[in-house]
XYZ file of C-alpha atoms in Angstrom:
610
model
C 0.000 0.000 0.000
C 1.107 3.240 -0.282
C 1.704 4.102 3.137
C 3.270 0.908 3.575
C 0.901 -0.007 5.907
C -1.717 -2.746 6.158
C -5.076 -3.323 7.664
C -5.906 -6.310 10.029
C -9.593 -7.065 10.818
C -10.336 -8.401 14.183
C -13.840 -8.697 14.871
C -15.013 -5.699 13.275
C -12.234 -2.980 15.230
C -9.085 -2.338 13.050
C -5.626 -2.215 13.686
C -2.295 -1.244 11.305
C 0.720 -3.110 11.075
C 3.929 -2.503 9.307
C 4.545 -4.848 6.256
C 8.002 -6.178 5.730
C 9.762 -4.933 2.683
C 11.858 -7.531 0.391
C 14.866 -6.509 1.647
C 14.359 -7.054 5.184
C 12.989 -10.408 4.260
C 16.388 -11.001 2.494
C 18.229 -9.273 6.021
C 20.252 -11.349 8.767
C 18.208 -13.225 11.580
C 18.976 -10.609 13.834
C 16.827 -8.551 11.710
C 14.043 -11.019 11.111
C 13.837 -10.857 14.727
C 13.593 -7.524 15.224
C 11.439 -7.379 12.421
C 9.010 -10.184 13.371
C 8.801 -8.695 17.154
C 7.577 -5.269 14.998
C 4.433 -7.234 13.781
C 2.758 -7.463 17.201
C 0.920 -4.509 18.183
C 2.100 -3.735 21.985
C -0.751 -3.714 24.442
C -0.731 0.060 24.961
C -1.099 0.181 21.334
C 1.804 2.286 20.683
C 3.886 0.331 17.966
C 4.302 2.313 14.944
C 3.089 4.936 15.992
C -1.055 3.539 16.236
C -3.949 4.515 18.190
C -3.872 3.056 21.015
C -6.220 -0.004 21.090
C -9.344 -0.189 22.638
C -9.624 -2.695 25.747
C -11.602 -5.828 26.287
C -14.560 -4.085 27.424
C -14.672 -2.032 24.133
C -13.897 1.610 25.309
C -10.360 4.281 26.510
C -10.848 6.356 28.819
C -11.194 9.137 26.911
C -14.575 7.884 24.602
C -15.916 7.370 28.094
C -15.907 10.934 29.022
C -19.865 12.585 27.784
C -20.614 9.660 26.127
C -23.047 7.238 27.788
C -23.394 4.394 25.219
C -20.556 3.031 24.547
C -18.918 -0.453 23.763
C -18.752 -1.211 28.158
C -22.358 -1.060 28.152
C -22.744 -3.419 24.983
C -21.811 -6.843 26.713
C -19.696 -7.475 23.623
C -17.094 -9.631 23.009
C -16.437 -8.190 19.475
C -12.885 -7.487 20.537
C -11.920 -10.919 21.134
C -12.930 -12.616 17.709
C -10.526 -13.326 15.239
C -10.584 -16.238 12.619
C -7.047 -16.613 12.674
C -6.863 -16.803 16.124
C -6.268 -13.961 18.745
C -2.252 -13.306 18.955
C -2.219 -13.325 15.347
C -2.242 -9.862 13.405
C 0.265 -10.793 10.098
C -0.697 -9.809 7.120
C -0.396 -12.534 4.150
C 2.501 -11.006 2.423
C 4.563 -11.408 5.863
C 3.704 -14.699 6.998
C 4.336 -16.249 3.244
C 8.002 -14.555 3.744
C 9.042 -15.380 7.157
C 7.458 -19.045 6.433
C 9.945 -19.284 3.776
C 12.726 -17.740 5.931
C 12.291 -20.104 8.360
C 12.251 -23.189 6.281
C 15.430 -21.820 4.151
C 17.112 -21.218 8.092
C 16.176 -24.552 9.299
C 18.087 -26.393 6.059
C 21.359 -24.056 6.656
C 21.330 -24.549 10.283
C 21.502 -28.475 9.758
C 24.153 -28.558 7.112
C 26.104 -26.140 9.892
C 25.309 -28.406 12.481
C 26.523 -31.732 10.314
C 29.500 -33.664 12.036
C 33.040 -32.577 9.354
C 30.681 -29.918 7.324
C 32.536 -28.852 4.738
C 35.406 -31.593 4.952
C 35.489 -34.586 2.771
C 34.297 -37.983 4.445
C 34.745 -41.166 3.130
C 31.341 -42.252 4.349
C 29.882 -39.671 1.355
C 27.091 -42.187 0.425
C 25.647 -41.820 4.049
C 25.471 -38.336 4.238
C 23.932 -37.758 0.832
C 21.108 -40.267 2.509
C 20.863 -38.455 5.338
C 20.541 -34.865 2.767
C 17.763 -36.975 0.753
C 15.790 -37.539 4.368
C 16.431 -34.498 5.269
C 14.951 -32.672 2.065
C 12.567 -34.722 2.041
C 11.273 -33.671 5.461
C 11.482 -29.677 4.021
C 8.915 -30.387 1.491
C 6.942 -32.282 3.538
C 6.938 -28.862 5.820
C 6.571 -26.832 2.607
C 3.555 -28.659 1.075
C 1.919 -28.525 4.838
C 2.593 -25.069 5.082
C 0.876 -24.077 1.374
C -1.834 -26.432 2.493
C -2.190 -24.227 5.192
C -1.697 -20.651 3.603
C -4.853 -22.406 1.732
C -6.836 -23.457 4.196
C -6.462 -20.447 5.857
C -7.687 -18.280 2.851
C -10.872 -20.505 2.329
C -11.605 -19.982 5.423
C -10.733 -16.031 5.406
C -12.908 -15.786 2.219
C -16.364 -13.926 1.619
C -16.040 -12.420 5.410
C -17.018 -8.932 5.758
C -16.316 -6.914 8.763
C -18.459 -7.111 12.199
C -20.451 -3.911 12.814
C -20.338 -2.054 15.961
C -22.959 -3.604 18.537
C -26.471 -2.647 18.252
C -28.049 -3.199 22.004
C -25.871 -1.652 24.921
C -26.908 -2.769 28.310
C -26.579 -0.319 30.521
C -28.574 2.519 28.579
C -31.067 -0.136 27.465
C -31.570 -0.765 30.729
C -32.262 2.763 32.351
C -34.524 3.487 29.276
C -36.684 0.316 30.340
C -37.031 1.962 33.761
C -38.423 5.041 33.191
C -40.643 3.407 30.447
C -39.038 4.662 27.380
C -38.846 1.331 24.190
C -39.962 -0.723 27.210
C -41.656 -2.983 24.939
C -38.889 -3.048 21.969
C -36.041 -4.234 25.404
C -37.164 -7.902 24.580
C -36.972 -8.232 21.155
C -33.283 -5.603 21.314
C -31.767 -8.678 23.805
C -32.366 -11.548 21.809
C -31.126 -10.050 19.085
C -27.819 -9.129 20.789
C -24.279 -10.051 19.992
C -22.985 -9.623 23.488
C -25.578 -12.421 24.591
C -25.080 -14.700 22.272
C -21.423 -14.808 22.712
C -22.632 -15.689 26.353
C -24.249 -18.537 25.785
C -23.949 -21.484 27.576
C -25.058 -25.090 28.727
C -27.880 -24.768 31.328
C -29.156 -28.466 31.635
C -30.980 -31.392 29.934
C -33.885 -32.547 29.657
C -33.643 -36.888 29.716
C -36.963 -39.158 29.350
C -35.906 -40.339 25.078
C -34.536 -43.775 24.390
C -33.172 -43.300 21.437
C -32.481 -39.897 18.889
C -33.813 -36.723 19.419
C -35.281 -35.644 16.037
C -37.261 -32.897 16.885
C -37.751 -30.087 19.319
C -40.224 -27.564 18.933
C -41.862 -24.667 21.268
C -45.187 -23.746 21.796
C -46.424 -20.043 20.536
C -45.936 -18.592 23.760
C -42.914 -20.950 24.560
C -44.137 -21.917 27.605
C -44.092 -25.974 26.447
C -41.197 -27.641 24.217
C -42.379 -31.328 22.143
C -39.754 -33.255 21.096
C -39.709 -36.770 19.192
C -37.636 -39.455 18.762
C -36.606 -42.914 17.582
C -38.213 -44.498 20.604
C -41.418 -43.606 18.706
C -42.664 -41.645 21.645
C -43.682 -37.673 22.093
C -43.017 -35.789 24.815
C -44.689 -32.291 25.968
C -42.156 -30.187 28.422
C -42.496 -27.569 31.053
C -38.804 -26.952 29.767
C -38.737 -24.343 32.999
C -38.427 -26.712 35.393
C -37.143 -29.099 33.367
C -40.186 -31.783 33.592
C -42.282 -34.211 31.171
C -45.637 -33.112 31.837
C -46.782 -35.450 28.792
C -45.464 -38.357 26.698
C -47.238 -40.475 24.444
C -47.225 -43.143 22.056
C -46.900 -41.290 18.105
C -48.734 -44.574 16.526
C -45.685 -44.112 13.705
C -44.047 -47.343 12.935
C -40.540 -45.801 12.615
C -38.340 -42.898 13.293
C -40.596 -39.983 14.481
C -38.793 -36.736 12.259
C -41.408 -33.974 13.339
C -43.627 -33.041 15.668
C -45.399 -29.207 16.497
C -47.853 -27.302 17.919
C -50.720 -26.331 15.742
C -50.927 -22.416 15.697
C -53.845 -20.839 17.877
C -54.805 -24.219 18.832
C -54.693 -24.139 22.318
C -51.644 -26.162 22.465
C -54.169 -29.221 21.583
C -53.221 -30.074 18.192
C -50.039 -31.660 17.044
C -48.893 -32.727 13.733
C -46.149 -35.292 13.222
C -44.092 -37.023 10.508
C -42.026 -39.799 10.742
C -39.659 -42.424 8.156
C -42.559 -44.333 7.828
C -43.953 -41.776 5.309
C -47.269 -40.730 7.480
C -48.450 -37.875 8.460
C -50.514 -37.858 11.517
C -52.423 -35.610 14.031
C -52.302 -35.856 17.771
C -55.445 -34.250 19.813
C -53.725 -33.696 23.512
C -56.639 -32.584 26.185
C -56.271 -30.366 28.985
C -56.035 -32.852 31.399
C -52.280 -33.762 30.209
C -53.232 -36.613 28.203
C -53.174 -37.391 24.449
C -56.933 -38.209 23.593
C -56.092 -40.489 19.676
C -53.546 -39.809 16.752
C -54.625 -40.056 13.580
C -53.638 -40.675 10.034
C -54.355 -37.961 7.334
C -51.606 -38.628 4.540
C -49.487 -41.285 3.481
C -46.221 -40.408 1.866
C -44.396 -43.415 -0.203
C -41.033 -42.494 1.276
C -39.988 -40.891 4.186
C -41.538 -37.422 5.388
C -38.469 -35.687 6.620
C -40.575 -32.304 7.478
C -43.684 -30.519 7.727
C -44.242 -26.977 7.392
C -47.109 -24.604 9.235
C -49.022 -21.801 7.892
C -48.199 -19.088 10.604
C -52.036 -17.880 11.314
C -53.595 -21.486 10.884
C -54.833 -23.508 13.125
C -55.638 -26.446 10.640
C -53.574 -26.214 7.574
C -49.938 -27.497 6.719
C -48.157 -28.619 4.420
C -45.887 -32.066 3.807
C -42.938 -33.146 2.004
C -41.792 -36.620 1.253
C -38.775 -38.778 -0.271
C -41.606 -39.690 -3.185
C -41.350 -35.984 -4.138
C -45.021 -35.074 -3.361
C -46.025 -32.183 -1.419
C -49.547 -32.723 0.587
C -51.687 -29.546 1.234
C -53.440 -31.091 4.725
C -57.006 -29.485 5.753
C -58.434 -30.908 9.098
C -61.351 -29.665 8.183
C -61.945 -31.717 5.306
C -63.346 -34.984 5.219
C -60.166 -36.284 3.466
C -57.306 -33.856 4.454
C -54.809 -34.474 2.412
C -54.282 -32.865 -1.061
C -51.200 -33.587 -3.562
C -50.130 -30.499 -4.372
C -47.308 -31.099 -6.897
C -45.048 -33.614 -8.003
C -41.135 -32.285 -7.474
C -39.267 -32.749 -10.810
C -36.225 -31.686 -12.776
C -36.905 -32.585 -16.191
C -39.047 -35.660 -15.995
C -37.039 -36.961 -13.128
C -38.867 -36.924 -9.579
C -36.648 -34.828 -6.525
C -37.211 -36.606 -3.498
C -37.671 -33.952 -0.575
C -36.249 -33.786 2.983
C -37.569 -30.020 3.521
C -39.939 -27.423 3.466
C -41.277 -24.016 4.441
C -44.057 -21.388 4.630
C -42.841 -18.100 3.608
C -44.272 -15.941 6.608
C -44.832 -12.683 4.488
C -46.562 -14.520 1.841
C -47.952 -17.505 3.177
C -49.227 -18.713 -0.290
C -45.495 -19.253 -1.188
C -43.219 -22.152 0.373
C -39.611 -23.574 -0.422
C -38.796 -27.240 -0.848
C -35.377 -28.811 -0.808
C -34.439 -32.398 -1.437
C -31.588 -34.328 -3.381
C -30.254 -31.992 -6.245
C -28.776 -28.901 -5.388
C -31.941 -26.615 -5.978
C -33.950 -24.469 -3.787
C -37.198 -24.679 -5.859
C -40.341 -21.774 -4.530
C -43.977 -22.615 -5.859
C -47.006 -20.704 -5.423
C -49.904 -22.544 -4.424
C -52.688 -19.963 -6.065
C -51.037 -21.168 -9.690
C -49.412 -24.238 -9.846
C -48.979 -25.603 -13.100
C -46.718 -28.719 -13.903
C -46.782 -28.334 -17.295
C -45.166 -24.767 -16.814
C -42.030 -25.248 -15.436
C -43.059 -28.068 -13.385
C -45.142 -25.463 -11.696
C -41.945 -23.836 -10.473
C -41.969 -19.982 -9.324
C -38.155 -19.609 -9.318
C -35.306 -21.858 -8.491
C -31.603 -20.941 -6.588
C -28.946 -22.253 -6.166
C -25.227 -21.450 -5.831
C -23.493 -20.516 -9.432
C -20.528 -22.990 -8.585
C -22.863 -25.689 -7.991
C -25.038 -25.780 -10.851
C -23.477 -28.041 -13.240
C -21.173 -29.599 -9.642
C -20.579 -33.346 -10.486
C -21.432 -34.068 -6.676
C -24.639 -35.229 -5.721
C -25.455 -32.010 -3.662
C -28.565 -32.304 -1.507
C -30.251 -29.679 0.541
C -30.741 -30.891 4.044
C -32.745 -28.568 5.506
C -34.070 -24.545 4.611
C -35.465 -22.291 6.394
C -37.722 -18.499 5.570
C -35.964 -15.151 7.985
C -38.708 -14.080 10.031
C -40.230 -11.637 7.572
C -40.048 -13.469 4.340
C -37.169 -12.048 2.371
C -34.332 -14.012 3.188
C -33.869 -18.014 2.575
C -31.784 -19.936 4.428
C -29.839 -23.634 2.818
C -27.811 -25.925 4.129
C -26.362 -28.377 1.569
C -24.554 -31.572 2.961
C -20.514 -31.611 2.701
C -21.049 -28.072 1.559
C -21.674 -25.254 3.042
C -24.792 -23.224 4.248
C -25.781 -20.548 1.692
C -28.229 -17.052 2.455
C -30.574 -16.412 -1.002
C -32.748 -13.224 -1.153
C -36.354 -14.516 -1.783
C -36.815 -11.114 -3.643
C -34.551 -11.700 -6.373
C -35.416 -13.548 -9.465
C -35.318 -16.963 -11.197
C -31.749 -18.346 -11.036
C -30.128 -15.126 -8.553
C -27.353 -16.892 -6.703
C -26.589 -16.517 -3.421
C -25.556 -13.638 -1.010
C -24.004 -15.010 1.652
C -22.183 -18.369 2.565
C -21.300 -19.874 6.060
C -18.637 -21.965 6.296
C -16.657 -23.897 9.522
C -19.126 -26.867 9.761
C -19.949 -30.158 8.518
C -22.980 -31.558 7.083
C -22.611 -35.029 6.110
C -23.616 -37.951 8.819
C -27.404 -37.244 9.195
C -29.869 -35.040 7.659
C -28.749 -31.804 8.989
C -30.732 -28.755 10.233
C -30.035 -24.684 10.125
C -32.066 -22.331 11.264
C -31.895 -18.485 12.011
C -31.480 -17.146 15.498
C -32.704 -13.575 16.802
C -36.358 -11.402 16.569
C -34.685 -10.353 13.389
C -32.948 -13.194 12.330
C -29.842 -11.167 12.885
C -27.528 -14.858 13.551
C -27.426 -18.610 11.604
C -27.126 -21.479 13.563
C -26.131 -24.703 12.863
C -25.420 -28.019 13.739
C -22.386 -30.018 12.589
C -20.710 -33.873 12.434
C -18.288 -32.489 15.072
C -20.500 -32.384 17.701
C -20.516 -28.312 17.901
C -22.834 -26.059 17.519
C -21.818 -22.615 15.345
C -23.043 -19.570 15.134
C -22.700 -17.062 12.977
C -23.553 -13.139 12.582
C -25.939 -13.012 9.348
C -23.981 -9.914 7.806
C -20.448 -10.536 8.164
C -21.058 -13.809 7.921
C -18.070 -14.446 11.066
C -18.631 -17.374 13.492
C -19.686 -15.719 16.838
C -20.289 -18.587 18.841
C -18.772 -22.001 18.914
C -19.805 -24.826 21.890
C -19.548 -28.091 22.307
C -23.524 -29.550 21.843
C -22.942 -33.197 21.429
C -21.005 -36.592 23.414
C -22.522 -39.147 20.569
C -20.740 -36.311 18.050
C -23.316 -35.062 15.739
C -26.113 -32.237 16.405
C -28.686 -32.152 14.404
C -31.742 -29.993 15.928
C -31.172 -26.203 16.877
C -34.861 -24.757 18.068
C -34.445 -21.161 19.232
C -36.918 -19.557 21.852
C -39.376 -17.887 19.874
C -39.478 -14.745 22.721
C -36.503 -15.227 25.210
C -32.645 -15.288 24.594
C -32.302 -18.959 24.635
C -32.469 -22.132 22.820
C -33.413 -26.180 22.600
C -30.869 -27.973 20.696
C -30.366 -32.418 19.893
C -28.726 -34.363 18.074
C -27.498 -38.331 18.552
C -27.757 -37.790 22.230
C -30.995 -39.191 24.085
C -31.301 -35.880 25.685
C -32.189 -32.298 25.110
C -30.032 -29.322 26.100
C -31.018 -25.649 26.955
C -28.792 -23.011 26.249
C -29.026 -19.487 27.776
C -26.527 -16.179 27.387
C -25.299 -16.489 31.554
C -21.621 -17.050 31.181
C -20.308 -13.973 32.644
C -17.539 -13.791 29.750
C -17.733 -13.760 26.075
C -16.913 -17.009 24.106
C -12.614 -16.748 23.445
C -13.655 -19.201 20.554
C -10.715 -21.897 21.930
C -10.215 -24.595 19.608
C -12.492 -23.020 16.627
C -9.694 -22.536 14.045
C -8.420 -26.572 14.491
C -11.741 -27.732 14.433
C -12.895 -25.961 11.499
C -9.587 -27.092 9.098
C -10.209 -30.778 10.316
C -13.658 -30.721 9.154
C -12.699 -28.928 6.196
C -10.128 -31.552 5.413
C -12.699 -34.483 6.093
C -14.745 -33.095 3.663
C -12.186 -32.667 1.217
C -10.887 -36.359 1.634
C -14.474 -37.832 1.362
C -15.349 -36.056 -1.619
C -12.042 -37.832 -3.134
C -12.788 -41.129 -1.675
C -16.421 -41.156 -2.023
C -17.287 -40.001 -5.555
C -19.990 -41.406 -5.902
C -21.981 -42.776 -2.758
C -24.742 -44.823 -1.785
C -28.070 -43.347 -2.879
C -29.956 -43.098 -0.092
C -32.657 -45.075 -2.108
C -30.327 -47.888 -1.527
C -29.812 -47.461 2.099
C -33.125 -47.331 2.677
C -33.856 -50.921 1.067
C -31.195 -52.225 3.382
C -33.180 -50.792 6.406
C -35.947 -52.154 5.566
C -34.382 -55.401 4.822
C -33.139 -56.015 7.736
C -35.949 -54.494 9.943
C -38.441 -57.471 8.285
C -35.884 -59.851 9.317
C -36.146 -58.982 12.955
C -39.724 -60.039 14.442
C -42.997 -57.029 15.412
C -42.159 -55.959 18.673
C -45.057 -56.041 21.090
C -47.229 -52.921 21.466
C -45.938 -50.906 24.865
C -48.632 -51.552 27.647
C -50.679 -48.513 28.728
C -49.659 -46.808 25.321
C -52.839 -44.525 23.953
C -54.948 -46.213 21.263
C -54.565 -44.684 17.882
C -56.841 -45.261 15.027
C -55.851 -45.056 11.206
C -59.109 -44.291 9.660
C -59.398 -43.258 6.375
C -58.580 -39.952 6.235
C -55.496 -40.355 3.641
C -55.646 -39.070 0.382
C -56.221 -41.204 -2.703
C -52.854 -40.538 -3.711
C -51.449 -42.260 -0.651
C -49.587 -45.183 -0.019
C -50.475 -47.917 1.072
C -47.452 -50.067 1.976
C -46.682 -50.015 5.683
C -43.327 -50.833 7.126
C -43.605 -52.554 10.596
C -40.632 -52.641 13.480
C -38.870 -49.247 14.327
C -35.114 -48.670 12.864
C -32.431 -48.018 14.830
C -29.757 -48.751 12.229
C -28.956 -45.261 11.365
C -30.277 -41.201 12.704
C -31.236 -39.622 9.595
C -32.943 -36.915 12.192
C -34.496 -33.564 10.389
């Protein structure tokens, strides 16, 4: 640059560091010393002559003086985020030379250290073995080194910088007491960086025998269902961490979904499970669950199910056959096919979908090609387009080889934003606004989406954060804008975490995965995250990745896998029906389209939770 200065980002503050020029590069290690010490900005900020930085708690002394609202007050933890780690402020140009320095040092030092250097031996053929090892070993270093610089500039890529934080405590606080935005304080702390970077493990909640699928609150969030591979529901007063409810889900295999019914009293739940049916649950206000019924039949498993947000008898279904069921309780037969997913004349099987909440007449689905697909149920016409609206879907993945699927997608809270998360890829932000074939705004990388079928979701009043899941075990989060990972915990033992439900009205969430339990999370730690570990565990999963896609061209279909299931699931013999279980009745409320092959026995070969 032409001040011969550079610019280092560090969660969203800046700080300047001298760059090295060639010739000091090409200096005496007494000046690479010297030179390399420069590089580290001194804590009192005054190397080369800089502003002195500001401290943890985001303020000097002097910004505190007439000003009220400042970075103290905010709770956040900005300061402390970097992706390269905290100590280190080099820019690229520097590390690449003093990596090279280093290497070029090491090989001089050990032909100066070499017993008789520079003498003639008669054991020449040993030492030209030993150079050959030795050589070898440099560009081992070298290759792991550029394998590095590479890593590191994936990972550095498509970042923008953090804003300045939005909610400040203190003021917030004394505004709220006098009465001034008292009813905007809720919706301005969930929202807030400095919380979420305080978020930590508050307890579990433990009845399950087997996966925990699905977690979902009430309206109010006063009551949290989850569902499982045990086949069984359970109803939570997640506040005191107690099973008010738990019943039988009369599905025949791994129970994928389960929610409360909007404006229905809390007394109407709708489920999916592998078995490919959709049922309905009536729970009474005595704490019991009166009958489950039947009211579609998917020929493939039904991965998700997606609510109408001012309905308290309408949703919609998606299956692995590639149908989507419009479902009416009011009708005598509920269920309605409302299109046939296809690319060309080849069915998509589906593993997600969602009501746009702006325009509930428009939903997303998402299934095994690498397509976010939008219809609109007023005109649906298959012979136009397949009755498509508009279709995403990352530029670099269009004509991709891989078999990309979409794993799960999610609507922001006011329509105009759609969430994807693709498995072994990343998770990509699309702008429902934009038209047929826009690609993507924003992409979110550190995690891993490959073991199970994977959910996102946003996090915030105004989706201001993306959370995810990964095959690690850890749960990421990530600021929406700058698309920088904010949050980083450890969510899993059995290693993968799958569900991420946050409170729809408190600072908080519900998350699951391949543990039996369910874990609340809540912003109390009384420090912001430092993000140990993140950098490490980020390059390993990126490496995984990278090796699989290599190894693994061309895997199982799932098609495949799920023959195998069911293979060996009609080996095995019915169990018996669980005594005291609720009756549930299958009438005849599935549409003609339906299937009408049954699979009996639950599976517990593999968590493909939603």
């Amino acid at each position: 640059m032409a001040d011969g200065k550079s610019t280092v980002l560090i969660g969203g503050s800046e700080e300047k560091e001298d760059q090295h020029n060639e010739g000091d590069a090409s200096g005496s290690n007494d000046g690479q010393t010297q030179s390399s010490s420069q590089d580290v900005p001194k804590e009192g900020g005054e190397a080369s002559g800089d502003k002195p930085m500001p401290d943890v708690e985001g303020e000097t002394a002097t910004n505190r003086e007439g000003e009220d609202e400042e970075d103290t007050d905010s709770m956040d933890g900005s300061g402390l985020y970097c992706l390269t780690e905290d100590g280190e402020r080099e820019s690229e140009g520097g590390r690449r030379e003093r990596a090279k320095d280093k290497t070029g040092g090491k090989r001089m030092a050990r032909k100066r250290n070499r017993p008789g250097s520079g003498t003639n031996h008669s054991t020449s053929s040993d030492d030209d073995g030993e150079d050959d090892e030795e050589e070898q070993k440099d560009d081992e270093e070298e290759e792991d080194d550029d394998d590095n610089e590479a890593m590191e500039a994936w990972l550095g890529a498509e970042l923008r910088d953090l804003r300045g934080p939005i909610w400040r405590a203190v003021p917030s606080l004394r505004s709220r007491e006098i009465g001034r935005d008292s009813h905007q304080f809720v919706r301005r702390v969930c929202g807030a960086r400095g919380l979420v970077q305080r978020l930590e493990l508050q307890g579990r909640l433990e009845r399950h025998a087997g996966c925990v699928n699905t977690l979902h609150f009430n309206p109010s969030g006063t009551r949290l269902a989850s569902g499982s591979d045990d086949l069984r529901v359970v109803i939570w007063d997640w506040a005191i961490r107690r099973a008010e409810l738990e019943f039988d889900s009369g599905h025949k295999s791994n129970v994928f979904q389960a929610k409360f019914l909007p404006h229905s009293g809390d007394s109407t739940l709708a489920m999916c499970a592998r078995d490919g049916q959709i049922r309905v649950a009536e729970l009474s206000a005595t704490q019991r669950c009166k009958n489950t019924k039947r009211v579609a039949q998917h020929k493939g498993a039904a991965h998700k199910l997606a609510l109408e947000p001012d309905s308290p008898c309408s949703f919609l279904s998606a299956g692995e056959d590639a149908v989507v069921f419009g479902i009416d309780l009011r009708l005598d037969r509920p269920a309605n096919k409302l299109v046939v997913v296809k690319e060309g004349d080849k069915k998509v099987g589906l593993y997600t979908i969602f009501v746009n909440p702006a325009k509930t007449h428009h939903f997303a689905v998402g299934g095994r090609d690498q397509y976010v697909r939008i219809y609109d149920q007023r005109k649906i016409n298959e012979n136009d387009n397949n009755g498509v609206l508009k279709k995403f879907c990352p530029s670099h993945l269009v004509s991709s080889e891989s078999k990309t699927n979409i794993t799960c997608l999610v609507y922001s809270h006011d329509g105009t934003e759609l969430l994807a998360s693709y498995n072994d890829e990343d998770i990509y932000l699309f702008d429902s606004n934009h038209s047929d074939g826009a690609d993507y705004c924003r992409r979110y990388k550190g995690h891993r989406n490959n073991a199970t079928v994977k959910g996102v979701n946003f996090y915030g009043p105004c989706s201001e954060f993306v959370v995810s899941g990964s095959d690690c075990g850890h749960i990421y989060l990530w600021e929406k804008n700058s698309a920088r990972i904010v949050q980083f915990m450890e969510g899993d033992r059995g290693g993968v975490v799958n569900c991420l439900e946050p409170h729809p009205h408190l600072p908080g969430m519900a998350t699951s995965g391949l543990d039996h339990d369910i874990k609340l999370w809540a912003p109390t730690a009384e420090n912001p995250t430092g993000l140990k570990g993140l950098k490490e565990v980020m390059k390993k999963n990126k490496r995984e990745r990278d090796e699989d896609s290599v190894r693994h061209s061309d895997q199982y279909d799932t098609h495949l896998l799920w023959f195998l299931m069911r293979h060996m699931r009609n080996r095995r013999p019915p169990r018996a029906r669980r005594e005291g279980a609720e009756p549930d009745t299958d009438e005849s409320w599935s549409s003609p389209d339906s299937s009408d092959e049954e699979d009996g026995g639950p599976d517990h070969v593999q968590c493909m939770s939603s």
